């Protein structure tokens, strides 16, 4: 029989260990990033101290510096993580195999869900009142541009137009999504979320002409039930950002 503590080949087995050091370090880094996101969103870049982040993460300040060499590097990592998530969600929303109404709903929903469920991350990306280093501001600007670029590529393909025109349309669409969601949140959410989203979707798909027909819808479901033309026979679906015939 093999000796105790040895394998069948007589080779001594190493003692079992817990998670690897690398896995533990990665988990610790994620904890720092989560804590930093919460503190930066509340205090801003300049007012935040690394000591606060360390306390929030439940580790010492030297350990924070072990993972990130400076506060600016840490802030940039947090912003980039938020930006990557947003771009991924926007791309997914615009790539769904459905009509423009469904796409508009999905894109608007990305921003409204973002500001509702993760307001701190939304604020870090879009609140221009937060003090920020120029290099960090470039990072947030790049996030916005990445969203526009992702949507423009899809629109250029589906609208059969050149990328420059598609970028203008995409910028308008992303602007509606962002600013309506931000205004809804900053304004104290005085109207139901579904109603606010329906207004944004209507503007994306039907433009300002929707309000001239009497009233805006109070739910995205109402858009499915509305007629496709008005009493003069004019199409109700040809005035928004996602329903334009771009010039050649």
PDB file of C-alpha atoms in Angstrom:
ATOM      1  CA  UNK A   1       0.000   0.000   0.000  1.00  0.00           C
ATOM      2  CA  UNK A   2       1.301   3.519  -0.651  1.00  0.00           C
ATOM      3  CA  UNK A   3       2.538   5.490   2.291  1.00  0.00           C
ATOM      4  CA  UNK A   4       0.205   8.077   3.786  1.00  0.00           C
ATOM      5  CA  UNK A   5       0.572  11.372   1.997  1.00  0.00           C
ATOM      6  CA  UNK A   6       1.901   9.723  -1.168  1.00  0.00           C
ATOM      7  CA  UNK A   7       0.214   8.985  -4.484  1.00  0.00           C
ATOM      8  CA  UNK A   8      -0.091   5.542  -6.018  1.00  0.00           C
ATOM      9  CA  UNK A   9       3.310   5.975  -7.621  1.00  0.00           C
ATOM     10  CA  UNK A  10       4.891   6.795  -4.277  1.00  0.00           C
ATOM     11  CA  UNK A  11       5.234  10.494  -5.118  1.00  0.00           C
ATOM     12  CA  UNK A  12       4.401  12.799  -2.261  1.00  0.00           C
ATOM     13  CA  UNK A  13       1.259  14.816  -3.014  1.00  0.00           C
ATOM     14  CA  UNK A  14       1.344  18.554  -2.558  1.00  0.00           C
ATOM     15  CA  UNK A  15      -1.092  19.911   0.022  1.00  0.00           C
ATOM     16  CA  UNK A  16      -4.331  21.153  -1.439  1.00  0.00           C
ATOM     17  CA  UNK A  17      -4.501  24.912  -1.698  1.00  0.00           C
ATOM     18  CA  UNK A  18      -7.341  27.405  -1.911  1.00  0.00           C
ATOM     19  CA  UNK A  19      -7.837  29.721  -4.906  1.00  0.00           C
ATOM     20  CA  UNK A  20      -4.664  30.490  -6.813  1.00  0.00           C
ATOM     21  CA  UNK A  21      -2.806  33.677  -6.097  1.00  0.00           C
ATOM     22  CA  UNK A  22      -3.699  34.964  -9.539  1.00  0.00           C
ATOM     23  CA  UNK A  23      -7.409  34.362  -9.010  1.00  0.00           C
ATOM     24  CA  UNK A  24      -7.228  35.999  -5.595  1.00  0.00           C
ATOM     25  CA  UNK A  25      -5.415  39.014  -7.074  1.00  0.00           C
ATOM     26  CA  UNK A  26      -8.027  39.345  -9.829  1.00  0.00           C
ATOM     27  CA  UNK A  27     -10.837  39.190  -7.289  1.00  0.00           C
ATOM     28  CA  UNK A  28      -9.076  41.826  -5.211  1.00  0.00           C
ATOM     29  CA  UNK A  29      -8.655  44.052  -8.262  1.00  0.00           C
ATOM     30  CA  UNK A  30     -12.365  43.757  -9.068  1.00  0.00           C
ATOM     31  CA  UNK A  31     -13.142  44.749  -5.487  1.00  0.00           C
ATOM     32  CA  UNK A  32     -10.959  47.839  -5.858  1.00  0.00           C
ATOM     33  CA  UNK A  33     -12.652  48.776  -9.145  1.00  0.00           C
ATOM     34  CA  UNK A  34     -16.119  48.385  -7.642  1.00  0.00           C
ATOM     35  CA  UNK A  35     -15.207  50.472  -4.609  1.00  0.00           C
ATOM     36  CA  UNK A  36     -13.520  53.097  -6.769  1.00  0.00           C
ATOM     37  CA  UNK A  37     -16.584  53.386  -9.001  1.00  0.00           C
ATOM     38  CA  UNK A  38     -18.795  54.085  -5.988  1.00  0.00           C
ATOM     39  CA  UNK A  39     -16.458  56.646  -4.432  1.00  0.00           C
ATOM     40  CA  UNK A  40     -15.561  58.442  -7.670  1.00  0.00           C
ATOM     41  CA  UNK A  41     -19.225  58.733  -8.670  1.00  0.00           C
ATOM     42  CA  UNK A  42     -20.105  60.289  -5.317  1.00  0.00           C
ATOM     43  CA  UNK A  43     -17.070  62.528  -4.809  1.00  0.00           C
ATOM     44  CA  UNK A  44     -15.631  63.138  -8.252  1.00  0.00           C
ATOM     45  CA  UNK A  45     -12.059  62.637  -9.365  1.00  0.00           C
ATOM     46  CA  UNK A  46     -10.276  65.467  -7.560  1.00  0.00           C
ATOM     47  CA  UNK A  47     -12.018  65.124  -4.197  1.00  0.00           C
ATOM     48  CA  UNK A  48     -11.513  61.376  -3.929  1.00  0.00           C
ATOM     49  CA  UNK A  49      -8.599  60.063  -1.889  1.00  0.00           C
ATOM     50  CA  UNK A  50      -7.079  56.642  -2.477  1.00  0.00           C
ATOM     51  CA  UNK A  51      -7.467  56.013   1.258  1.00  0.00           C
ATOM     52  CA  UNK A  52     -11.249  56.249   0.855  1.00  0.00           C
ATOM     53  CA  UNK A  53     -11.196  53.672  -1.925  1.00  0.00           C
ATOM     54  CA  UNK A  54      -9.050  51.343   0.166  1.00  0.00           C
ATOM     55  CA  UNK A  55     -11.440  51.598   3.110  1.00  0.00           C
ATOM     56  CA  UNK A  56     -14.418  51.005   0.846  1.00  0.00           C
ATOM     57  CA  UNK A  57     -12.728  47.945  -0.655  1.00  0.00           C
ATOM     58  CA  UNK A  58     -11.709  46.627   2.765  1.00  0.00           C
ATOM     59  CA  UNK A  59      -7.979  46.569   1.996  1.00  0.00           C
ATOM     60  CA  UNK A  60      -4.954  48.740   2.710  1.00  0.00           C
ATOM     61  CA  UNK A  61      -3.885  51.657   0.529  1.00  0.00           C
ATOM     62  CA  UNK A  62      -0.572  49.998  -0.461  1.00  0.00           C
ATOM     63  CA  UNK A  63      -2.587  47.086  -1.879  1.00  0.00           C
ATOM     64  CA  UNK A  64      -4.612  49.519  -3.990  1.00  0.00           C
ATOM     65  CA  UNK A  65      -1.361  50.941  -5.395  1.00  0.00           C
ATOM     66  CA  UNK A  66      -0.180  47.411  -6.053  1.00  0.00           C
ATOM     67  CA  UNK A  67      -2.970  47.068  -8.608  1.00  0.00           C
ATOM     68  CA  UNK A  68      -3.076  50.661  -9.904  1.00  0.00           C
ATOM     69  CA  UNK A  69      -0.074  52.967  -9.964  1.00  0.00           C
ATOM     70  CA  UNK A  70      -2.096  56.203  -9.715  1.00  0.00           C
ATOM     71  CA  UNK A  71      -5.535  57.596  -9.025  1.00  0.00           C
ATOM     72  CA  UNK A  72      -5.794  58.665 -12.662  1.00  0.00           C
ATOM     73  CA  UNK A  73      -5.089  55.148 -13.890  1.00  0.00           C
ATOM     74  CA  UNK A  74      -7.725  53.747 -11.531  1.00  0.00           C
ATOM     75  CA  UNK A  75     -10.314  56.327 -12.590  1.00  0.00           C
ATOM     76  CA  UNK A  76      -9.621  55.655 -16.259  1.00  0.00           C
ATOM     77  CA  UNK A  77     -10.068  51.915 -15.721  1.00  0.00           C
ATOM     78  CA  UNK A  78     -13.424  52.468 -14.019  1.00  0.00           C
ATOM     79  CA  UNK A  79     -14.670  54.766 -16.780  1.00  0.00           C
ATOM     80  CA  UNK A  80     -13.465  52.394 -19.480  1.00  0.00           C
ATOM     81  CA  UNK A  81     -15.303  49.472 -17.888  1.00  0.00           C
ATOM     82  CA  UNK A  82     -18.548  51.478 -17.851  1.00  0.00           C
ATOM     83  CA  UNK A  83     -17.969  52.595 -21.435  1.00  0.00           C
ATOM     84  CA  UNK A  84     -17.288  49.077 -22.704  1.00  0.00           C
ATOM     85  CA  UNK A  85     -20.493  47.815 -21.122  1.00  0.00           C
ATOM     86  CA  UNK A  86     -22.557  50.628 -22.632  1.00  0.00           C
ATOM     87  CA  UNK A  87     -21.120  50.165 -26.126  1.00  0.00           C
ATOM     88  CA  UNK A  88     -21.762  46.429 -25.947  1.00  0.00           C
ATOM     89  CA  UNK A  89     -25.387  46.957 -24.911  1.00  0.00           C
ATOM     90  CA  UNK A  90     -26.014  49.594 -27.588  1.00  0.00           C
ATOM     91  CA  UNK A  91     -24.517  47.372 -30.279  1.00  0.00           C
ATOM     92  CA  UNK A  92     -26.670  44.460 -29.138  1.00  0.00           C
ATOM     93  CA  UNK A  93     -29.791  46.651 -29.181  1.00  0.00           C
ATOM     94  CA  UNK A  94     -29.210  47.913 -32.709  1.00  0.00           C
ATOM     95  CA  UNK A  95     -28.303  44.497 -34.090  1.00  0.00           C
ATOM     96  CA  UNK A  96     -31.586  42.825 -33.235  1.00  0.00           C
ATOM     97  CA  UNK A  97     -33.348  41.353 -36.257  1.00  0.00           C
ATOM     98  CA  UNK A  98     -36.480  43.464 -36.107  1.00  0.00           C
ATOM     99  CA  UNK A  99     -37.964  46.673 -37.444  1.00  0.00           C
ATOM    100  CA  UNK A 100     -36.847  50.174 -36.545  1.00  0.00           C
ATOM    101  CA  UNK A 101     -39.515  50.543 -33.864  1.00  0.00           C
ATOM    102  CA  UNK A 102     -38.120  47.538 -31.987  1.00  0.00           C
ATOM    103  CA  UNK A 103     -34.582  48.845 -32.444  1.00  0.00           C
ATOM    104  CA  UNK A 104     -35.516  52.237 -31.093  1.00  0.00           C
ATOM    105  CA  UNK A 105     -37.164  50.645 -28.074  1.00  0.00           C
ATOM    106  CA  UNK A 106     -34.079  48.541 -27.404  1.00  0.00           C
ATOM    107  CA  UNK A 107     -31.679  51.478 -27.731  1.00  0.00           C
ATOM    108  CA  UNK A 108     -33.779  53.765 -25.529  1.00  0.00           C
ATOM    109  CA  UNK A 109     -34.134  50.973 -22.986  1.00  0.00           C
ATOM    110  CA  UNK A 110     -30.346  50.629 -22.711  1.00  0.00           C
ATOM    111  CA  UNK A 111     -29.986  54.227 -21.516  1.00  0.00           C
ATOM    112  CA  UNK A 112     -33.057  54.290 -19.281  1.00  0.00           C
ATOM    113  CA  UNK A 113     -32.065  51.016 -17.615  1.00  0.00           C
ATOM    114  CA  UNK A 114     -28.522  52.310 -17.225  1.00  0.00           C
ATOM    115  CA  UNK A 115     -29.574  55.491 -15.434  1.00  0.00           C
ATOM    116  CA  UNK A 116     -32.169  53.663 -13.324  1.00  0.00           C
ATOM    117  CA  UNK A 117     -30.164  50.671 -12.162  1.00  0.00           C
ATOM    118  CA  UNK A 118     -26.618  52.064 -12.220  1.00  0.00           C
ATOM    119  CA  UNK A 119     -26.898  55.847 -11.791  1.00  0.00           C
ATOM    120  CA  UNK A 120     -23.345  56.164 -10.440  1.00  0.00           C
ATOM    121  CA  UNK A 121     -21.845  54.676 -13.595  1.00  0.00           C
ATOM    122  CA  UNK A 122     -24.115  56.801 -15.790  1.00  0.00           C
ATOM    123  CA  UNK A 123     -23.020  59.911 -13.911  1.00  0.00           C
ATOM    124  CA  UNK A 124     -19.334  59.117 -14.349  1.00  0.00           C
ATOM    125  CA  UNK A 125     -19.784  58.844 -18.098  1.00  0.00           C
ATOM    126  CA  UNK A 126     -22.174  61.682 -18.806  1.00  0.00           C
ATOM    127  CA  UNK A 127     -22.290  64.241 -16.000  1.00  0.00           C
ATOM    128  CA  UNK A 128     -20.127  67.075 -17.330  1.00  0.00           C
ATOM    129  CA  UNK A 129     -20.247  68.873 -13.963  1.00  0.00           C
ATOM    130  CA  UNK A 130     -17.949  66.256 -12.445  1.00  0.00           C
ATOM    131  CA  UNK A 131     -14.373  67.562 -12.255  1.00  0.00           C
ATOM    132  CA  UNK A 132     -12.165  65.551 -14.532  1.00  0.00           C
ATOM    133  CA  UNK A 133      -8.647  65.435 -15.864  1.00  0.00           C
ATOM    134  CA  UNK A 134      -8.415  66.129 -19.612  1.00  0.00           C
ATOM    135  CA  UNK A 135      -7.177  62.586 -20.238  1.00  0.00           C
ATOM    136  CA  UNK A 136     -10.209  61.164 -18.421  1.00  0.00           C
ATOM    137  CA  UNK A 137     -12.559  63.457 -20.310  1.00  0.00           C
ATOM    138  CA  UNK A 138     -11.057  62.103 -23.495  1.00  0.00           C
ATOM    139  CA  UNK A 139     -11.896  58.622 -22.245  1.00  0.00           C
ATOM    140  CA  UNK A 140     -15.554  59.515 -21.675  1.00  0.00           C
ATOM    141  CA  UNK A 141     -15.732  61.306 -25.022  1.00  0.00           C
ATOM    142  CA  UNK A 142     -14.322  58.200 -26.658  1.00  0.00           C
ATOM    143  CA  UNK A 143     -17.082  56.129 -25.069  1.00  0.00           C
ATOM    144  CA  UNK A 144     -19.730  58.376 -26.626  1.00  0.00           C
ATOM    145  CA  UNK A 145     -17.951  58.251 -29.976  1.00  0.00           C
ATOM    146  CA  UNK A 146     -17.690  54.454 -29.794  1.00  0.00           C
ATOM    147  CA  UNK A 147     -21.468  54.228 -29.350  1.00  0.00           C
ATOM    148  CA  UNK A 148     -22.054  56.507 -32.319  1.00  0.00           C
ATOM    149  CA  UNK A 149     -19.557  54.567 -34.426  1.00  0.00           C
ATOM    150  CA  UNK A 150     -21.142  51.221 -33.544  1.00  0.00           C
ATOM    151  CA  UNK A 151     -24.616  52.447 -34.468  1.00  0.00           C
ATOM    152  CA  UNK A 152     -23.388  54.246 -37.600  1.00  0.00           C
ATOM    153  CA  UNK A 153     -21.927  51.059 -39.005  1.00  0.00           C
ATOM    154  CA  UNK A 154     -25.246  49.277 -38.606  1.00  0.00           C
ATOM    155  CA  UNK A 155     -27.246  52.178 -40.067  1.00  0.00           C
ATOM    156  CA  UNK A 156     -24.897  52.554 -43.023  1.00  0.00           C
ATOM    157  CA  UNK A 157     -25.480  48.911 -43.831  1.00  0.00           C
ATOM    158  CA  UNK A 158     -29.248  48.909 -43.347  1.00  0.00           C
ATOM    159  CA  UNK A 159     -30.014  52.348 -44.815  1.00  0.00           C
ATOM    160  CA  UNK A 160     -27.615  51.775 -47.708  1.00  0.00           C
ATOM    161  CA  UNK A 161     -25.861  55.087 -47.211  1.00  0.00           C
ATOM    162  CA  UNK A 162     -22.318  56.278 -46.642  1.00  0.00           C
ATOM    163  CA  UNK A 163     -20.752  56.251 -43.189  1.00  0.00           C
ATOM    164  CA  UNK A 164     -20.556  60.050 -42.804  1.00  0.00           C
ATOM    165  CA  UNK A 165     -24.317  60.463 -43.164  1.00  0.00           C
ATOM    166  CA  UNK A 166     -24.944  57.436 -40.980  1.00  0.00           C
ATOM    167  CA  UNK A 167     -22.777  58.940 -38.235  1.00  0.00           C
ATOM    168  CA  UNK A 168     -24.922  62.078 -38.152  1.00  0.00           C
ATOM    169  CA  UNK A 169     -28.073  60.010 -37.827  1.00  0.00           C
ATOM    170  CA  UNK A 170     -26.441  57.809 -35.188  1.00  0.00           C
ATOM    171  CA  UNK A 171     -25.289  60.844 -33.201  1.00  0.00           C
ATOM    172  CA  UNK A 172     -28.838  62.198 -33.206  1.00  0.00           C
ATOM    173  CA  UNK A 173     -30.266  58.863 -32.107  1.00  0.00           C
ATOM    174  CA  UNK A 174     -27.733  58.410 -29.289  1.00  0.00           C
ATOM    175  CA  UNK A 175     -28.290  62.001 -28.205  1.00  0.00           C
ATOM    176  CA  UNK A 176     -32.034  61.414 -27.863  1.00  0.00           C
ATOM    177  CA  UNK A 177     -31.441  58.236 -25.870  1.00  0.00           C
ATOM    178  CA  UNK A 178     -28.897  59.787 -23.557  1.00  0.00           C
ATOM    179  CA  UNK A 179     -30.468  63.154 -22.858  1.00  0.00           C
ATOM    180  CA  UNK A 180     -34.038  61.960 -22.447  1.00  0.00           C
ATOM    181  CA  UNK A 181     -32.869  59.325 -19.947  1.00  0.00           C
ATOM    182  CA  UNK A 182     -30.716  61.871 -18.134  1.00  0.00           C
ATOM    183  CA  UNK A 183     -33.495  64.461 -18.009  1.00  0.00           C
ATOM    184  CA  UNK A 184     -35.957  61.863 -16.709  1.00  0.00           C
ATOM    185  CA  UNK A 185     -33.578  60.953 -13.897  1.00  0.00           C
ATOM    186  CA  UNK A 186     -32.373  64.478 -13.066  1.00  0.00           C
ATOM    187  CA  UNK A 187     -35.955  65.735 -13.096  1.00  0.00           C
ATOM    188  CA  UNK A 188     -36.925  63.416 -10.279  1.00  0.00           C
ATOM    189  CA  UNK A 189     -38.643  60.808 -12.488  1.00  0.00           C
ATOM    190  CA  UNK A 190     -41.901  62.723 -12.366  1.00  0.00           C
ATOM    191  CA  UNK A 191     -43.516  60.567 -15.040  1.00  0.00           C
ATOM    192  CA  UNK A 192     -43.478  56.754 -15.199  1.00  0.00           C
ATOM    193  CA  UNK A 193     -40.449  55.220 -16.852  1.00  0.00           C
ATOM    194  CA  UNK A 194     -42.557  53.485 -19.516  1.00  0.00           C
ATOM    195  CA  UNK A 195     -44.164  56.811 -20.432  1.00  0.00           C
ATOM    196  CA  UNK A 196     -40.788  58.567 -20.641  1.00  0.00           C
ATOM    197  CA  UNK A 197     -39.378  55.800 -22.810  1.00  0.00           C
ATOM    198  CA  UNK A 198     -42.392  55.962 -25.124  1.00  0.00           C
ATOM    199  CA  UNK A 199     -41.769  59.677 -25.653  1.00  0.00           C
ATOM    200  CA  UNK A 200     -38.122  59.029 -26.527  1.00  0.00           C
ATOM    201  CA  UNK A 201     -38.973  56.166 -28.871  1.00  0.00           C
ATOM    202  CA  UNK A 202     -41.620  58.293 -30.582  1.00  0.00           C
ATOM    203  CA  UNK A 203     -39.094  61.055 -31.189  1.00  0.00           C
ATOM    204  CA  UNK A 204     -36.585  58.565 -32.599  1.00  0.00           C
ATOM    205  CA  UNK A 205     -39.059  56.884 -34.925  1.00  0.00           C
ATOM    206  CA  UNK A 206     -41.620  59.567 -35.793  1.00  0.00           C
ATOM    207  CA  UNK A 207     -40.026  62.872 -34.927  1.00  0.00           C
ATOM    208  CA  UNK A 208     -41.789  66.028 -33.802  1.00  0.00           C
ATOM    209  CA  UNK A 209     -44.729  65.374 -36.125  1.00  0.00           C
ATOM    210  CA  UNK A 210     -46.048  62.796 -33.638  1.00  0.00           C
ATOM    211  CA  UNK A 211     -47.138  65.519 -31.204  1.00  0.00           C
ATOM    212  CA  UNK A 212     -49.081  67.362 -33.906  1.00  0.00           C
ATOM    213  CA  UNK A 213     -51.563  64.500 -34.129  1.00  0.00           C
ATOM    214  CA  UNK A 214     -53.032  65.225 -30.708  1.00  0.00           C
ATOM    215  CA  UNK A 215     -50.930  63.544 -28.045  1.00  0.00           C
ATOM    216  CA  UNK A 216     -47.839  61.498 -27.500  1.00  0.00           C
ATOM    217  CA  UNK A 217     -48.201  57.856 -26.426  1.00  0.00           C
ATOM    218  CA  UNK A 218     -47.831  56.957 -22.760  1.00  0.00           C
ATOM    219  CA  UNK A 219     -46.444  53.480 -23.383  1.00  0.00           C
ATOM    220  CA  UNK A 220     -44.273  51.846 -26.018  1.00  0.00           C
ATOM    221  CA  UNK A 221     -47.122  49.386 -26.558  1.00  0.00           C
ATOM    222  CA  UNK A 222     -49.282  52.270 -27.768  1.00  0.00           C
ATOM    223  CA  UNK A 223     -46.961  52.738 -30.733  1.00  0.00           C
ATOM    224  CA  UNK A 224     -47.916  49.312 -32.075  1.00  0.00           C
ATOM    225  CA  UNK A 225     -51.581  50.242 -32.026  1.00  0.00           C
ATOM    226  CA  UNK A 226     -51.317  53.619 -33.743  1.00  0.00           C
ATOM    227  CA  UNK A 227     -52.253  53.888 -37.433  1.00  0.00           C
ATOM    228  CA  UNK A 228     -49.453  54.027 -39.945  1.00  0.00           C
ATOM    229  CA  UNK A 229     -50.863  57.141 -41.630  1.00  0.00           C
ATOM    230  CA  UNK A 230     -52.752  60.236 -40.560  1.00  0.00           C
ATOM    231  CA  UNK A 231     -56.157  61.424 -41.778  1.00  0.00           C
ATOM    232  CA  UNK A 232     -54.520  63.045 -44.822  1.00  0.00           C
ATOM    233  CA  UNK A 233     -52.907  59.773 -45.845  1.00  0.00           C
ATOM    234  CA  UNK A 234     -49.414  60.886 -44.857  1.00  0.00           C
ATOM    235  CA  UNK A 235     -47.185  58.245 -43.334  1.00  0.00           C
ATOM    236  CA  UNK A 236     -46.609  58.536 -39.606  1.00  0.00           C
ATOM    237  CA  UNK A 237     -43.405  56.552 -39.851  1.00  0.00           C
ATOM    238  CA  UNK A 238     -41.306  58.775 -42.086  1.00  0.00           C
ATOM    239  CA  UNK A 239     -40.177  61.630 -39.887  1.00  0.00           C
ATOM    240  CA  UNK A 240     -37.904  60.200 -37.209  1.00  0.00           C
ATOM    241  CA  UNK A 241     -34.200  59.498 -37.125  1.00  0.00           C
ATOM    242  CA  UNK A 242     -34.681  55.807 -37.932  1.00  0.00           C
ATOM    243  CA  UNK A 243     -37.162  56.370 -40.748  1.00  0.00           C
ATOM    244  CA  UNK A 244     -35.492  58.791 -43.090  1.00  0.00           C
ATOM    245  CA  UNK A 245     -34.515  58.346 -46.720  1.00  0.00           C
ATOM    246  CA  UNK A 246     -31.020  59.738 -46.735  1.00  0.00           C
ATOM    247  CA  UNK A 247     -29.903  61.562 -49.866  1.00  0.00           C
ATOM    248  CA  UNK A 248     -27.557  59.745 -52.201  1.00  0.00           C
TER     249      UNK A 248
END
